[in-house]
CSV table of C-alpha atoms in Angstrom, one decimal:
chain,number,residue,atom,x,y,z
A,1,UNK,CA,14.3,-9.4,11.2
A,2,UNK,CA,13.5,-10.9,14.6
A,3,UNK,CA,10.1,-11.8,14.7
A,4,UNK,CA,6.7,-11.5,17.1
A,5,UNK,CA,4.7,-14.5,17.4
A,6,UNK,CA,1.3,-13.2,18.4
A,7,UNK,CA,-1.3,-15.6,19.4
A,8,UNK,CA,-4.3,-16.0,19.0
A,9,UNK,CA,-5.0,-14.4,15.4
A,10,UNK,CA,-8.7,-14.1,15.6
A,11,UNK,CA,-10.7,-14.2,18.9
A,12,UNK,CA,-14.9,-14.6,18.9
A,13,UNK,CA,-16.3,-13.9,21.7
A,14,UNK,CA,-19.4,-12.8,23.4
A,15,UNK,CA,-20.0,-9.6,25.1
A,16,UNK,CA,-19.1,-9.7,28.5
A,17,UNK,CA,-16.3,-12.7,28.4
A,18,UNK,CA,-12.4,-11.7,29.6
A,19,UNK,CA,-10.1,-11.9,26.1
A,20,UNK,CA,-6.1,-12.8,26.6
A,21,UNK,CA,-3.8,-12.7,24.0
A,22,UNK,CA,0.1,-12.8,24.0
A,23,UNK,CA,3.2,-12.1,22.1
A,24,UNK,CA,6.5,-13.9,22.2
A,25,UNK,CA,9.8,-13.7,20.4
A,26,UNK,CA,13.3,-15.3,20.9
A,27,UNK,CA,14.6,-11.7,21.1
A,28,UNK,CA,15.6,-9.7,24.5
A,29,UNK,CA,13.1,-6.4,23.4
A,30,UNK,CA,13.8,-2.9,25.9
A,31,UNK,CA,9.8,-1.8,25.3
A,32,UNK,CA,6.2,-3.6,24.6
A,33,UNK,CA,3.4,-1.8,23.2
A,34,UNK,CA,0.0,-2.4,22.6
A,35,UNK,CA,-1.9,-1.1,20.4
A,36,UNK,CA,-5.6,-1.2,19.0
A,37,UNK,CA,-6.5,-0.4,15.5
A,38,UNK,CA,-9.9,0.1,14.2
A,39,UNK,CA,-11.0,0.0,10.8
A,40,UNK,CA,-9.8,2.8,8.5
A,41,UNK,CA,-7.7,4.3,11.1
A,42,UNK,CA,-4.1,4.5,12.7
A,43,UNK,CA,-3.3,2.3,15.7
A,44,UNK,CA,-3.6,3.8,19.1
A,45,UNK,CA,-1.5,3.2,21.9
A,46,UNK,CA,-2.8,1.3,24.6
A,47,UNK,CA,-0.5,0.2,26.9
A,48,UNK,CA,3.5,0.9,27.4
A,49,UNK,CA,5.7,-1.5,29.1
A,50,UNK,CA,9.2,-0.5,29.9
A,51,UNK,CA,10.3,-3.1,32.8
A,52,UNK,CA,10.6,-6.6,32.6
A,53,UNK,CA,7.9,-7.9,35.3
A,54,UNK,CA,5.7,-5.1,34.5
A,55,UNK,CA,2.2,-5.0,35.4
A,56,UNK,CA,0.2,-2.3,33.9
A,57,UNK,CA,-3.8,-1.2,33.9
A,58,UNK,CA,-5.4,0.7,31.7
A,59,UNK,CA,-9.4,0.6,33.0
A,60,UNK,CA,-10.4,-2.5,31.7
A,61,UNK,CA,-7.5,-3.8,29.6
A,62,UNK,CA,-4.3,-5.1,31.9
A,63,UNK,CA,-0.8,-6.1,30.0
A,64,UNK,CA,2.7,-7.4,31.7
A,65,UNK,CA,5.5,-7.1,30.4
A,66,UNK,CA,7.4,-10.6,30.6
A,67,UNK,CA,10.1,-11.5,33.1
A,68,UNK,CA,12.7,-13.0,30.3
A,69,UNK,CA,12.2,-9.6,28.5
A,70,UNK,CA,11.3,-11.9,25.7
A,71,UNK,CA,7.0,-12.1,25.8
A,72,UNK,CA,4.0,-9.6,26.9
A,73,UNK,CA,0.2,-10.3,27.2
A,74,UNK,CA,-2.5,-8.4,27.2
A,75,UNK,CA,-6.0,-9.0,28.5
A,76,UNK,CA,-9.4,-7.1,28.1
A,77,UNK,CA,-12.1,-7.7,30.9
A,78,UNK,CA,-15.8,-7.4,30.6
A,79,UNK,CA,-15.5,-7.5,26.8
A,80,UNK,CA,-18.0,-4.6,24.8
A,81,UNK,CA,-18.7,-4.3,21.5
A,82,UNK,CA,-16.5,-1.4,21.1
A,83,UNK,CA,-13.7,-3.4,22.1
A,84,UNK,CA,-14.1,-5.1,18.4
A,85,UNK,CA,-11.0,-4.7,16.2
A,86,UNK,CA,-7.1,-5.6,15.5
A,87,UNK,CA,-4.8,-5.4,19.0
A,88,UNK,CA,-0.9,-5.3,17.7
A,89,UNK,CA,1.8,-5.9,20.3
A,90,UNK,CA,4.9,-4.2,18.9
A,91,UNK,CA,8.5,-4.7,20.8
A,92,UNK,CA,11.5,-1.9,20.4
A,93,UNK,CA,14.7,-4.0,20.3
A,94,UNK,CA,16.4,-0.5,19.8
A,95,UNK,CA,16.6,2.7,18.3
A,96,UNK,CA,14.2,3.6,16.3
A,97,UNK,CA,13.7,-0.5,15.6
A,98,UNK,CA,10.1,-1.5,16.8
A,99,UNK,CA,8.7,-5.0,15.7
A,100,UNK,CA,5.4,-5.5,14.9
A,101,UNK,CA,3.2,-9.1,15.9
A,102,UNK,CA,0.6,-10.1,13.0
A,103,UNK,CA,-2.4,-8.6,14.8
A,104,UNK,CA,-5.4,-10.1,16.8
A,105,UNK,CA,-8.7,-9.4,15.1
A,106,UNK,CA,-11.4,-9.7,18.1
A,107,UNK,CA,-15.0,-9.9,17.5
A,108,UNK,CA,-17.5,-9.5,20.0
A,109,UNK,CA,-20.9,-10.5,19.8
A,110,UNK,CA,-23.9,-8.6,21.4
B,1,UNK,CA,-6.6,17.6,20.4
B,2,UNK,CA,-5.2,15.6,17.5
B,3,UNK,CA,-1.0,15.4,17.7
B,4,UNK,CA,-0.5,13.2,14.3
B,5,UNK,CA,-2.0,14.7,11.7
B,6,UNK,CA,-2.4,13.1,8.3
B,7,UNK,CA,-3.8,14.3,4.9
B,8,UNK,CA,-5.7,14.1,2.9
B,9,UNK,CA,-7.3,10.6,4.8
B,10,UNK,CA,-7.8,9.0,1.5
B,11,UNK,CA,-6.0,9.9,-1.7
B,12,UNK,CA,-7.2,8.3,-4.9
B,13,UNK,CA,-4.5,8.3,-7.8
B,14,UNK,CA,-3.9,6.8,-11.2
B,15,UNK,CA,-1.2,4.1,-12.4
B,16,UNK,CA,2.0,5.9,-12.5
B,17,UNK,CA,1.2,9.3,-11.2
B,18,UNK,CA,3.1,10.9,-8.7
B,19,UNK,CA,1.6,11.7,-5.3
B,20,UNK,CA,2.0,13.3,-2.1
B,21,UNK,CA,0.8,12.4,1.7
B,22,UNK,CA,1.5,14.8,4.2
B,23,UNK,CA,2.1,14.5,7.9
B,24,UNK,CA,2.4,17.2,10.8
B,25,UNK,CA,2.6,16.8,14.2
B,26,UNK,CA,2.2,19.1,17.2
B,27,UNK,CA,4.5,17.1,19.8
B,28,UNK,CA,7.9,18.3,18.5
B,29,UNK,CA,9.2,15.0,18.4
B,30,UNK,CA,12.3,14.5,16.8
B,31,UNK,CA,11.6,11.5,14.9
B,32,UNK,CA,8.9,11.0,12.1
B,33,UNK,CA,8.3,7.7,10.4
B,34,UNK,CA,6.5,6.3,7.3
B,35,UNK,CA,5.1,3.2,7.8
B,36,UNK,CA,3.1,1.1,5.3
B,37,UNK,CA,0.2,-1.2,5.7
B,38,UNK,CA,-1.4,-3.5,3.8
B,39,UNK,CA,-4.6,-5.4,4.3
B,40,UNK,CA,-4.8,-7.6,7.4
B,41,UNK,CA,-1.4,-7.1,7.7
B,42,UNK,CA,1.1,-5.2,10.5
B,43,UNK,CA,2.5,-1.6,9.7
B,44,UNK,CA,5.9,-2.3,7.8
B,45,UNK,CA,8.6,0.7,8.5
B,46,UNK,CA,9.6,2.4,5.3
B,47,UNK,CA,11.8,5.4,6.7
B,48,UNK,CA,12.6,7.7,9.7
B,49,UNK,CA,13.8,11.6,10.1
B,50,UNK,CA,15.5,12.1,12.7
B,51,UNK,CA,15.7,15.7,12.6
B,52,UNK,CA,16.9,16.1,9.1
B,53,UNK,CA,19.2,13.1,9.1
B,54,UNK,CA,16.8,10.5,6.7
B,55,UNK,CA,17.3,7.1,7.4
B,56,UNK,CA,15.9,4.4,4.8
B,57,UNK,CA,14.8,0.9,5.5
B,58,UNK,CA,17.0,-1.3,3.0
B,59,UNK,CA,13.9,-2.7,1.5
B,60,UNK,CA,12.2,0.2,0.8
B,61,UNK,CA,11.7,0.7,-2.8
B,62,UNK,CA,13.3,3.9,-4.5
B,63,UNK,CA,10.0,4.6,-6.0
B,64,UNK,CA,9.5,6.1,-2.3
B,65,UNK,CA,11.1,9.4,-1.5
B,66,UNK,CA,10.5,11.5,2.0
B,67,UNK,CA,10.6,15.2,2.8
B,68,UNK,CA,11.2,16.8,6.2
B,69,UNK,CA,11.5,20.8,5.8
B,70,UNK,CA,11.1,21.7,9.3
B,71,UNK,CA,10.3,19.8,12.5
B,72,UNK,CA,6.7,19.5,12.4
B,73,UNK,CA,6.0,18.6,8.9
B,74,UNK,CA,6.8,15.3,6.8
B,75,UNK,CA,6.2,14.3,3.8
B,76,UNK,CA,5.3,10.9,1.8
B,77,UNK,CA,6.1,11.3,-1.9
B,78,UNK,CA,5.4,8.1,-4.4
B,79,UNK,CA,7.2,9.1,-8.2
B,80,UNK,CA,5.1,6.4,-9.7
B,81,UNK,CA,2.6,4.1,-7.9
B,82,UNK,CA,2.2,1.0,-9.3
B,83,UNK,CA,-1.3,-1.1,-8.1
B,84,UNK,CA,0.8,-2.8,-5.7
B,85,UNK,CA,1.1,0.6,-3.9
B,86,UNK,CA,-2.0,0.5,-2.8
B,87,UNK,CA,-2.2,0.9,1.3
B,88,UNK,CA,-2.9,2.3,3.9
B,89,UNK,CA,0.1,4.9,4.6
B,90,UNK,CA,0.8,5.7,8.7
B,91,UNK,CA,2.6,8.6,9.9
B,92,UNK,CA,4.3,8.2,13.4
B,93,UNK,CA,6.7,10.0,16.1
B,94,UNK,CA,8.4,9.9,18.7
B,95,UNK,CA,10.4,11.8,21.0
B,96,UNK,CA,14.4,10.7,20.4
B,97,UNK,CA,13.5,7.3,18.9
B,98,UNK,CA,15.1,5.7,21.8
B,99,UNK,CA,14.5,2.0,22.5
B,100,UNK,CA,12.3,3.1,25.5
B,101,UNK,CA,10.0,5.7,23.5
B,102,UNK,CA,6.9,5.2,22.5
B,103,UNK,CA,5.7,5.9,19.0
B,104,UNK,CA,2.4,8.0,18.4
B,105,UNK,CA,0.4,6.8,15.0
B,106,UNK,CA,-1.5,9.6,13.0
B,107,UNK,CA,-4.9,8.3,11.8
B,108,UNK,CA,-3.3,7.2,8.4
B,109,UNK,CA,-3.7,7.7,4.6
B,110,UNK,CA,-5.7,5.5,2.2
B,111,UNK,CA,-4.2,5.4,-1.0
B,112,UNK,CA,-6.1,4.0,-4.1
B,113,UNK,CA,-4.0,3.8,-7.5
B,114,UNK,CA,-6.5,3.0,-10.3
């Protein structure tokens, strides 16, 4: 299947720093998602991008939605230790087809 | 107010024996999912209801079976887990399933096989 490259795959950071991470693919997708997922539990959505050029807040977290249709980021501000855990993007190509990237594990420290 | 319920949260079975995971939802979506997830690793999509039309990912193994008997109710049902089975289990929906919906994950199911 087409594939998400998402970069980086581990982020250490201290408390208070901004965080940026990305997701590309050679594919054309309709939607990006991001999504958090915290030990033991089901990811939760984040952010929803539907329009290529798509800016999109969400308090401190911020995601675009790339112009080629092909990439989305996603930055944090102001880091806190609650913001540790994995951040997924995920792009739907189509119907019922959403890709996943490999995950972001972020750790912040106090 | 949770919408993706999943139960039990973590399901210990042995080698071989069948088990069930359950999933309900209170969005009345049309589409449910199975996903599976192993450690460190992104969800992987085993199979989607639309409705009561099943639709099976072609690398799903036929050891997993599904079962939607009304809208708001899905099941996960394993005939004979093998170690390798063992994962974290994810429920999702979504409204049509379109390429512009967005898919809601329960909390998920931890399955041990001993």
């Amino acid at each position: 299947g087409q594939q998400l490259n998402q970069s980086p795959q581990s982020m250490f950071i201290q408390e208070g720093e901004d965080v940026s991470m990305n997701c590309t693919s050679s594919s054309i997708f309709n939607t990006w998602l991001w999504y958090k997922q915290d030990p033991g539990e089901g990811p939760v959505l984040l952010i929803a991008l539907y329009k290529a050029g798509e800016l999109t807040s969400n308090g401190r977290l911020t995601a675009q939605f790339g112009i080629t249709r092909k990439d989305s980021f996603l930055n944090i501000s102001a880091s806190i230790p609650s913001d540790v855990g994995i951040y997924f993007c995920a792009g739907q190509l189509g119907n019922n087809d959403m890709r996943f990237g490999a995950g972001t594990r972020l750790t912040v420290k106090p | 107010d949770a919408m993706v319920i999943q139960n039990p949260r973590y399901q210990v079975t042995q080698f071989g024996k069948p088990v069930t995971l359950s999933c309900s939802q209170t969005l009345n979506h049309n589409v449910m999912y199975w996903y599976q997830q192993k450690s460190s690793q992104a969800p992987k999509l085993l199979f989607h209801y639309y409705d009561k039309d099943f639709n099976n990912e072609a690398d799903t193994p036929d050891n997993f079976q599904s079962r939607r008997p009304n809208t708001s109710f899905c099941f996960l049902d394993i005939r004979s887990p093998g170690l390798g089975d063992a994962a974290m289990y994810l429920c999702a929906t979504s409204r049509e399933g379109r390429g512009t919906d967005t898919q809601y994950f329960g909390p998920g199911t931890r399955l041990t096989v001993l």
